[in-house]
JSON list of C-alpha atoms in Angstrom, two decimals:
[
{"chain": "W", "resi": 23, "resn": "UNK", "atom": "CA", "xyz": [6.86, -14.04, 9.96]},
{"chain": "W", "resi": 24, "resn": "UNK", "atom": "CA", "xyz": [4.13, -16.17, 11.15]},
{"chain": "W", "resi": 25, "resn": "UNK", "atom": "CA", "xyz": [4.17, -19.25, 13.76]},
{"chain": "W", "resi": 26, "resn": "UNK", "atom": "CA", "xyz": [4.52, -21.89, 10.51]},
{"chain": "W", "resi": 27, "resn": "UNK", "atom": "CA", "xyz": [7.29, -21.64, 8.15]},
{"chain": "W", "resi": 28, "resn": "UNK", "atom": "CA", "xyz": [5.77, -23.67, 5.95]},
{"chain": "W", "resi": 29, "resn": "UNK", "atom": "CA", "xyz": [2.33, -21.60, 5.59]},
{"chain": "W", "resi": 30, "resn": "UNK", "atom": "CA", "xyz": [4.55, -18.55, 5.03]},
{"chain": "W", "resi": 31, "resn": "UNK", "atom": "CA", "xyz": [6.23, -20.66, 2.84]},
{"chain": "W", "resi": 32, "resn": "UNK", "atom": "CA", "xyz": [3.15, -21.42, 1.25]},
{"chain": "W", "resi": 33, "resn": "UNK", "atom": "CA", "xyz": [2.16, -17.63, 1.00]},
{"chain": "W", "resi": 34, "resn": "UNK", "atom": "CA", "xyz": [4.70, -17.05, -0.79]},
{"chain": "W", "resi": 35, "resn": "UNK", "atom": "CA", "xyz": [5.24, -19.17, -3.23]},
{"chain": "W", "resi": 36, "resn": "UNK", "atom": "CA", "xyz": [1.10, -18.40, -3.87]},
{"chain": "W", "resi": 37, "resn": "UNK", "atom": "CA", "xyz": [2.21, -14.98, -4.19]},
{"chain": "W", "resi": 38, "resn": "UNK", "atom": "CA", "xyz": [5.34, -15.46, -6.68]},
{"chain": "W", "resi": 39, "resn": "UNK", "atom": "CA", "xyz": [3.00, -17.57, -8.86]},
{"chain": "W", "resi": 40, "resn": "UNK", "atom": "CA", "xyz": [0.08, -15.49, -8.67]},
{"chain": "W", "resi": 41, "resn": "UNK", "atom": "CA", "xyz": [2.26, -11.50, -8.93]},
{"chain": "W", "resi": 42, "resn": "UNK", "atom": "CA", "xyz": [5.74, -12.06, -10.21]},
{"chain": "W", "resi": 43, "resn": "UNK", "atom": "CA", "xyz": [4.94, -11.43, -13.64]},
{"chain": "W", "resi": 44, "resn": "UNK", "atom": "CA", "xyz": [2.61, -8.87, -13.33]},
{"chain": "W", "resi": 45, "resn": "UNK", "atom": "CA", "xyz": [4.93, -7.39, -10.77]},
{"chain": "W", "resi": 46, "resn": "UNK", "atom": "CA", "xyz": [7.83, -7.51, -12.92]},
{"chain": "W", "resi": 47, "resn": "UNK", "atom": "CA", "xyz": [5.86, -6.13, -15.72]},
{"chain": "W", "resi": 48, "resn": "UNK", "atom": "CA", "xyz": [5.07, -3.17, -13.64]},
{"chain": "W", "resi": 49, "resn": "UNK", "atom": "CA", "xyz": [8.25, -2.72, -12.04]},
{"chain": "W", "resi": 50, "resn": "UNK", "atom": "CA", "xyz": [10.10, -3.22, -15.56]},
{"chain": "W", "resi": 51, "resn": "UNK", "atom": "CA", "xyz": [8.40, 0.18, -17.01]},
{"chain": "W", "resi": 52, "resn": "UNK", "atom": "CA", "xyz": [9.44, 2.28, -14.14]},
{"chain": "W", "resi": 53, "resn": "UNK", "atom": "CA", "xyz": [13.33, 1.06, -14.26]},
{"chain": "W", "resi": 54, "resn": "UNK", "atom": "CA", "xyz": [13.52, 2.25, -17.87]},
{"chain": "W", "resi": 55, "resn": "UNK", "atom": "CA", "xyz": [13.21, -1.52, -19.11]},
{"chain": "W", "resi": 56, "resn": "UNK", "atom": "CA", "xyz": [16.56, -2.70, -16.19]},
{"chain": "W", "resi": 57, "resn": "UNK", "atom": "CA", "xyz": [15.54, -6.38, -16.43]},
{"chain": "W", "resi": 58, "resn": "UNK", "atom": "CA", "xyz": [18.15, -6.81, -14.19]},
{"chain": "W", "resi": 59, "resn": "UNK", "atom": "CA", "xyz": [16.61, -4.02, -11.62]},
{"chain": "W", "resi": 60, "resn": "UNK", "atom": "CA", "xyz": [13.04, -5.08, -12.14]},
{"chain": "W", "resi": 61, "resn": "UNK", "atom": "CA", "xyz": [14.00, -9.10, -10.83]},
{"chain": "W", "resi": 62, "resn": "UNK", "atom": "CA", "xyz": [16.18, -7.48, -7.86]},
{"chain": "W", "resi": 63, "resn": "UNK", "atom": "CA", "xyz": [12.98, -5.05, -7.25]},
{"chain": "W", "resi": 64, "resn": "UNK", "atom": "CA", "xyz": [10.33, -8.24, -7.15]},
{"chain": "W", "resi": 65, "resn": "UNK", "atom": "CA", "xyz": [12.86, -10.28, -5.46]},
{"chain": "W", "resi": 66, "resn": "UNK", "atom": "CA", "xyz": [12.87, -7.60, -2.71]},
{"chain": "W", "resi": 67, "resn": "UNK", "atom": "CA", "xyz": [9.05, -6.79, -2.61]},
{"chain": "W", "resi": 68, "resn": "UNK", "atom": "CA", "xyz": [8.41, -11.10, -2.27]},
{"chain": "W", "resi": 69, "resn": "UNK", "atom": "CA", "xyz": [10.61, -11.29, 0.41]},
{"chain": "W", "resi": 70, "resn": "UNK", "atom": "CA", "xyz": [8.84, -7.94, 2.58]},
{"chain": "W", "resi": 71, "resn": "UNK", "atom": "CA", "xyz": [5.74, -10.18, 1.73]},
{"chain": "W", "resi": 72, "resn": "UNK", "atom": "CA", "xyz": [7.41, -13.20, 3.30]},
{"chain": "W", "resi": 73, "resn": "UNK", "atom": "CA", "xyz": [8.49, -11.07, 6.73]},
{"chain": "W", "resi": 74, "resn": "UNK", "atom": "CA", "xyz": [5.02, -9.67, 7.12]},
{"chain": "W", "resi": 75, "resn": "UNK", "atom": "CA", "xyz": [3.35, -13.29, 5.74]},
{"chain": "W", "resi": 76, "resn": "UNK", "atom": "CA", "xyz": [1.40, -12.90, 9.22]},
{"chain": "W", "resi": 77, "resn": "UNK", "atom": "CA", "xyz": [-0.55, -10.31, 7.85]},
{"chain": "W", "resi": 78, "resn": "UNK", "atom": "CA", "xyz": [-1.30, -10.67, 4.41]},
{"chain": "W", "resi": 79, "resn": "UNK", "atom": "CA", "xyz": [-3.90, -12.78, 2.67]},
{"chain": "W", "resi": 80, "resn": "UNK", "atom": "CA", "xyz": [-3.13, -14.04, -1.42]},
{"chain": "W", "resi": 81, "resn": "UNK", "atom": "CA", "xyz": [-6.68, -12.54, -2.45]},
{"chain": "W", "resi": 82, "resn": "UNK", "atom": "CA", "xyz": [-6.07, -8.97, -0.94]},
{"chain": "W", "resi": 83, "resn": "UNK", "atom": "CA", "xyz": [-2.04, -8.91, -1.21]},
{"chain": "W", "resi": 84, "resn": "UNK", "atom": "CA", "xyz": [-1.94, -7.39, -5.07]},
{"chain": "W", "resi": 85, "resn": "UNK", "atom": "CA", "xyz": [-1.98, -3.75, -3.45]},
{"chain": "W", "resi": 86, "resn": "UNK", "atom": "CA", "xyz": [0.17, -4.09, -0.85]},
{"chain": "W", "resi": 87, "resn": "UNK", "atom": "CA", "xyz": [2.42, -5.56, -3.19]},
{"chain": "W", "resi": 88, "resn": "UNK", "atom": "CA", "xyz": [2.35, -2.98, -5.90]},
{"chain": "W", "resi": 89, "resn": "UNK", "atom": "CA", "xyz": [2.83, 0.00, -3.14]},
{"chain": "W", "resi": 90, "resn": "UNK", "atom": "CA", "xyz": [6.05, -2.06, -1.73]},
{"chain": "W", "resi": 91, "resn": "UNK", "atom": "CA", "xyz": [7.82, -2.18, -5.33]},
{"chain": "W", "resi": 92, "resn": "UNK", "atom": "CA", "xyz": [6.53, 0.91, -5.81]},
{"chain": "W", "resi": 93, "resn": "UNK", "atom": "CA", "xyz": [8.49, 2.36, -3.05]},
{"chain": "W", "resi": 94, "resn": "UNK", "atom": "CA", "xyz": [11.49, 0.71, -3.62]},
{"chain": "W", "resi": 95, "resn": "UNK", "atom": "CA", "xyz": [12.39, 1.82, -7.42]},
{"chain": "W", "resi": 96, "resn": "UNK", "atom": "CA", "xyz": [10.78, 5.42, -5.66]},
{"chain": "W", "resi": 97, "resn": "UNK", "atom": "CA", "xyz": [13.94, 5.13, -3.03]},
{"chain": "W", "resi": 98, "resn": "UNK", "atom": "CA", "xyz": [15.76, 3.21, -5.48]},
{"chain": "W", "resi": 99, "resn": "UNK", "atom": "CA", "xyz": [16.05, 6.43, -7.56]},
{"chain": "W", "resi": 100, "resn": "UNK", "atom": "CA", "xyz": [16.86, 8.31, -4.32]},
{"chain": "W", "resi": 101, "resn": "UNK", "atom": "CA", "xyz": [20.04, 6.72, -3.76]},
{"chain": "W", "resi": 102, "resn": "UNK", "atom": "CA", "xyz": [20.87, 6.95, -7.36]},
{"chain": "W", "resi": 103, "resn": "UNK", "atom": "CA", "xyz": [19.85, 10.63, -7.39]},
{"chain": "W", "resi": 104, "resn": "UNK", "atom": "CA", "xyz": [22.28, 10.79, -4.11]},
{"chain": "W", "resi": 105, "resn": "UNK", "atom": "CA", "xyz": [25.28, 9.57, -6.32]},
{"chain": "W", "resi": 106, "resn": "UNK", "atom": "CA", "xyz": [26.94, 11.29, -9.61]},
{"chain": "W", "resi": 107, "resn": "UNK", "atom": "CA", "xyz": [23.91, 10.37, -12.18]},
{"chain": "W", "resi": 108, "resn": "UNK", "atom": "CA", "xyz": [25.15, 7.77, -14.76]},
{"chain": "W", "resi": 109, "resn": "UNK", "atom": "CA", "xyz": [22.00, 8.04, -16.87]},
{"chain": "W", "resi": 110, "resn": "UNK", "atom": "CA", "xyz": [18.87, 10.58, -16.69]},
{"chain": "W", "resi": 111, "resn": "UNK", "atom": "CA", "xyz": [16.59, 9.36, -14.60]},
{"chain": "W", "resi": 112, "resn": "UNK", "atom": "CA", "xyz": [13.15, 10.12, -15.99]},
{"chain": "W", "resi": 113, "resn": "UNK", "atom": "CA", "xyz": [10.29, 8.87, -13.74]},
{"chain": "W", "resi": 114, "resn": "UNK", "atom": "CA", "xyz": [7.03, 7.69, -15.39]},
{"chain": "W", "resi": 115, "resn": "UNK", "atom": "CA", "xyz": [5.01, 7.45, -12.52]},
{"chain": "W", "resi": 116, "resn": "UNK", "atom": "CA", "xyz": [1.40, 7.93, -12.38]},
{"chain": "W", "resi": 117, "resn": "UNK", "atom": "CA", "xyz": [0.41, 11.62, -12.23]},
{"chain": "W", "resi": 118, "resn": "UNK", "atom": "CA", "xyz": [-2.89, 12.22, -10.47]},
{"chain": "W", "resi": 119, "resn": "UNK", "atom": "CA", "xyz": [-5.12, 11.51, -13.28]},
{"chain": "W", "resi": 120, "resn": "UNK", "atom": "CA", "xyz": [-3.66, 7.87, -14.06]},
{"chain": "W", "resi": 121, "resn": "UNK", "atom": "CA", "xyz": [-6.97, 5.78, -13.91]},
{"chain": "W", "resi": 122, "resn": "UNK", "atom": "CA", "xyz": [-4.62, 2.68, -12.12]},
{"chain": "W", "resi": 123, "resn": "UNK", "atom": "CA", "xyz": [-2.62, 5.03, -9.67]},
{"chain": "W", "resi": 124, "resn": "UNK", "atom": "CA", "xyz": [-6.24, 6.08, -8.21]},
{"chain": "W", "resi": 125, "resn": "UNK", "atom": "CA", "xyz": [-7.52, 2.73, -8.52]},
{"chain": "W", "resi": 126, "resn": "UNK", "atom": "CA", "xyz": [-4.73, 1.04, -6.57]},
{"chain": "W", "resi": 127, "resn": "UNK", "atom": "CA", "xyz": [-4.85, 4.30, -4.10]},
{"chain": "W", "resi": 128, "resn": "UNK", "atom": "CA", "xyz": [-8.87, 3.41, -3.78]},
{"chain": "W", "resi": 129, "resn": "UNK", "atom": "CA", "xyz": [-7.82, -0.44, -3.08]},
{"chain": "W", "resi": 130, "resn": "UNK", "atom": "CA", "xyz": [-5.21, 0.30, -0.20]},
{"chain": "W", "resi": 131, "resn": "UNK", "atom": "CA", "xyz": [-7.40, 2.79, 1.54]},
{"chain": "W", "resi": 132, "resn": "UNK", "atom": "CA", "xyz": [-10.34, 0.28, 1.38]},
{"chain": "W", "resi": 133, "resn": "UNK", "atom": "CA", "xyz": [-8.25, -2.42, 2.87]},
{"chain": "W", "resi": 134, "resn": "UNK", "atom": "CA", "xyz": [-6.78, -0.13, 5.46]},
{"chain": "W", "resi": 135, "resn": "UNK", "atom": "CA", "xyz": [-10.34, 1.57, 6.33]},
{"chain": "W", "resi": 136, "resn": "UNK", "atom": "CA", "xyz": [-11.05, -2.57, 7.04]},
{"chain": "W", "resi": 137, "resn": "UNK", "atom": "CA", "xyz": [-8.62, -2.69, 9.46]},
{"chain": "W", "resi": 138, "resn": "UNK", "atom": "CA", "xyz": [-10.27, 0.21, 11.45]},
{"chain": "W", "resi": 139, "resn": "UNK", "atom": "CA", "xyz": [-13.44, -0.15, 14.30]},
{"chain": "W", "resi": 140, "resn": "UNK", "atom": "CA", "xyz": [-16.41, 0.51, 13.26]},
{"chain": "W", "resi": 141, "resn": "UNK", "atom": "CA", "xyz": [-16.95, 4.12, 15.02]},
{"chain": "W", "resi": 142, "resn": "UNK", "atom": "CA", "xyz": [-13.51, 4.94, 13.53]},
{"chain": "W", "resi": 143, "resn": "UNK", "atom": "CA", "xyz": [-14.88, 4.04, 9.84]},
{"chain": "W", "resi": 144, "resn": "UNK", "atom": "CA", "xyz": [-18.52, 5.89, 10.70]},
{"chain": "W", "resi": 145, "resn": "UNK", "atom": "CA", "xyz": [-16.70, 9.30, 11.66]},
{"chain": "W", "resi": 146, "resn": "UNK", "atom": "CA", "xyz": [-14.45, 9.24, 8.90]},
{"chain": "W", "resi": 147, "resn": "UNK", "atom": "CA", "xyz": [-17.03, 7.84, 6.16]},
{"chain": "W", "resi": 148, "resn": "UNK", "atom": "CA", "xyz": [-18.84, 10.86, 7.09]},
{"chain": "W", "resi": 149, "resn": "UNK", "atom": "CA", "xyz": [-16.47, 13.73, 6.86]},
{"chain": "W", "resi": 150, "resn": "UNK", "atom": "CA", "xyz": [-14.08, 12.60, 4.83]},
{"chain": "W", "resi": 151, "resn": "UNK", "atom": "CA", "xyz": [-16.92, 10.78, 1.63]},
{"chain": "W", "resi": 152, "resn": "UNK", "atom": "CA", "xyz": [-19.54, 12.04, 2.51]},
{"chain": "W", "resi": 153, "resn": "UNK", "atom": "CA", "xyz": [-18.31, 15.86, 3.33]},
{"chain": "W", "resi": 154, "resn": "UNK", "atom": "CA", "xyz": [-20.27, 16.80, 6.15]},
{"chain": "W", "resi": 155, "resn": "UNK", "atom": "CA", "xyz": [-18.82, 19.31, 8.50]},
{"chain": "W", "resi": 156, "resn": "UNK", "atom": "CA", "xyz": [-18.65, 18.34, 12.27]},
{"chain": "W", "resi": 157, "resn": "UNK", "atom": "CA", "xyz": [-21.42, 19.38, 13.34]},
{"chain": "W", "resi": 158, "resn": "UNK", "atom": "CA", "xyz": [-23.40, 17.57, 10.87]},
{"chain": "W", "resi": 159, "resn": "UNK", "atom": "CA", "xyz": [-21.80, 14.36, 11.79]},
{"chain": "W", "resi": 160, "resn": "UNK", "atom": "CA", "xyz": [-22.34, 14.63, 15.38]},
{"chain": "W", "resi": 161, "resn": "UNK", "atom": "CA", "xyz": [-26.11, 14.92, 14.47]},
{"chain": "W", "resi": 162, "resn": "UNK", "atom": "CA", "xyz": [-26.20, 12.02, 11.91]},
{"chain": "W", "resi": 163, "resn": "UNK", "atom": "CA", "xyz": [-24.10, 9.96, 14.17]},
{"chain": "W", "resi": 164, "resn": "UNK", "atom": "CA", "xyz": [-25.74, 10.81, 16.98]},
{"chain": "W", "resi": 165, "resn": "UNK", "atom": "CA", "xyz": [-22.50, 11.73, 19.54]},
{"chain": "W", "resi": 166, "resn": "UNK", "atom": "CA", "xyz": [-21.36, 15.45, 20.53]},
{"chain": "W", "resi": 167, "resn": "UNK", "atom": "CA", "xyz": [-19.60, 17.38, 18.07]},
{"chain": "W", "resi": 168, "resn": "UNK", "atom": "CA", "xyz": [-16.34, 17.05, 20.67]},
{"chain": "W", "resi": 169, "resn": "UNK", "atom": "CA", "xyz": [-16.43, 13.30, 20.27]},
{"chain": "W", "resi": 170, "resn": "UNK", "atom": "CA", "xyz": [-16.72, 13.94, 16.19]},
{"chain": "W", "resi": 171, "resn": "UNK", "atom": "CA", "xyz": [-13.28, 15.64, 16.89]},
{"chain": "W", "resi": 172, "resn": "UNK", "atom": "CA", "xyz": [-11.87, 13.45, 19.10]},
{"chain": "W", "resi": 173, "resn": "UNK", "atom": "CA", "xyz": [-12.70, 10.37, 16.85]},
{"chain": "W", "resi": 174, "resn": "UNK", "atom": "CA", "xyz": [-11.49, 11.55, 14.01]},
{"chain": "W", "resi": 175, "resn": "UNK", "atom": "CA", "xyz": [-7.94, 12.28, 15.35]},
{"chain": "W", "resi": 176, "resn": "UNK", "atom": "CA", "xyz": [-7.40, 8.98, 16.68]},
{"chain": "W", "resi": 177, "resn": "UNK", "atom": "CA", "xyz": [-9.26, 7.06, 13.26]},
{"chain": "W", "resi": 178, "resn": "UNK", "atom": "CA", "xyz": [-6.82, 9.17, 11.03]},
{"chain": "W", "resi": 179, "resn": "UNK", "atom": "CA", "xyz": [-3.87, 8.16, 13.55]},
{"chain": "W", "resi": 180, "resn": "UNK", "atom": "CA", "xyz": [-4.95, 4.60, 13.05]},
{"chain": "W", "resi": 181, "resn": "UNK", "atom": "CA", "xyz": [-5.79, 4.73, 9.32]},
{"chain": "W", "resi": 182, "resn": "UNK", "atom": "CA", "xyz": [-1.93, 6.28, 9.36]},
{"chain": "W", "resi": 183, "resn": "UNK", "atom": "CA", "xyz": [-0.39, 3.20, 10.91]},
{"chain": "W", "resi": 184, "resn": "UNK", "atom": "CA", "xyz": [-2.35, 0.68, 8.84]},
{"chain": "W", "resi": 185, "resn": "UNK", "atom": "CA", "xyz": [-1.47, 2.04, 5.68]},
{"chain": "W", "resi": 186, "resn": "UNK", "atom": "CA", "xyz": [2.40, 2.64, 7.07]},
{"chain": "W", "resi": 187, "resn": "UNK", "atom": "CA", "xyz": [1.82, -1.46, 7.93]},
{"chain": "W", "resi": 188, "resn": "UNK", "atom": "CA", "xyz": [0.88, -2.09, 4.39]},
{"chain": "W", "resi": 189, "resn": "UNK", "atom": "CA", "xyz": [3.63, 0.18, 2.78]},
{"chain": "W", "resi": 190, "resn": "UNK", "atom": "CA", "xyz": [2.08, 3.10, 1.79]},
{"chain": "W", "resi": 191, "resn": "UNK", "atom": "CA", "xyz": [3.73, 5.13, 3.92]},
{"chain": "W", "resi": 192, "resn": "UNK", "atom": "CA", "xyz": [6.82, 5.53, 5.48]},
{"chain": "W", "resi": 193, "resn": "UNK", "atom": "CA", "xyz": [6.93, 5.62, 9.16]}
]
């Protein structure tokens, strides 16, 4: 949480006005229609949002969001799948292809490469979308081929953590 309640506060409510329904919309298809387990779901993802209120900005929250409700029906359906099955469980999540599954994948790695310096976004820009082996790199970027290397490890480290701060990933 932040240093003001009340701009948390704020945040929040921003965010329940602005996601809830699109959220529970979401959520609802993925729970097999459970209104009951959609509500509890975007009851649980708002209040993740509220803890980590410090970092997250109304504009560029829809991702993180999605990604945290996301994860819960995924583990939701791992404790279920950990007890005697009262129903199927059929999972309708978005294979590869799905035009919004890459689209909200795009979004969180864009606002995750943000969070990285400059010389970590350079080295990994150019490996990683733009292909180039290291050596190539080294000569666009204009640094030894062992500093390509050594940059790279620590930008994917950090890239790692941001997007394991934003939910993506578990820890």
């Amino acid at each position: 949480m932040g240093d003001d309640p009340g701009q948390d506060e704020h945040l929040v409510r921003e965010l329940y006005d602005r996601y809830r329904r699109p959220l529970h919309s979401y959520v609802l298809r993925a729970v097999g229609n459970d209104h009951q387990r959609a509500e509890d779901i975007v009851q649980e993802t708002l209040l993740r949002a509220w803890r980590h209120a410090d970092r997250l900005h109304v504009d560029h929250a829809g991702p993180w969001l999605y990604t945290v409700a996301k994860n819960l029906v995924i583990s939701g359906y791992r404790k279920q799948s950990a007890r005697v099955a009262e129903v199927p469980i059929e999972s309708d999540w978005a294979r590869p292809t799905d035009d919004f599954e890459q689209v909200l994948q795009g979004w969180q790695v864009a606002e995750a490469m943000r969070a990285l310096s400059r010389d970590h976004r350079e080295v990994i820009g150019q490996l990683y979308y733009r292909r180039r082996t290291v050596a190539e790199a080294a000569k666009v970027l204009g640094i030894p081929a062992g500093t390509v290397k050594s940059r790279t490890f620590y930008a994917l480290r950090a890239l790692r953590d941001a997007l394991e701060e934003r939910g993506v990933t578990e820890p």
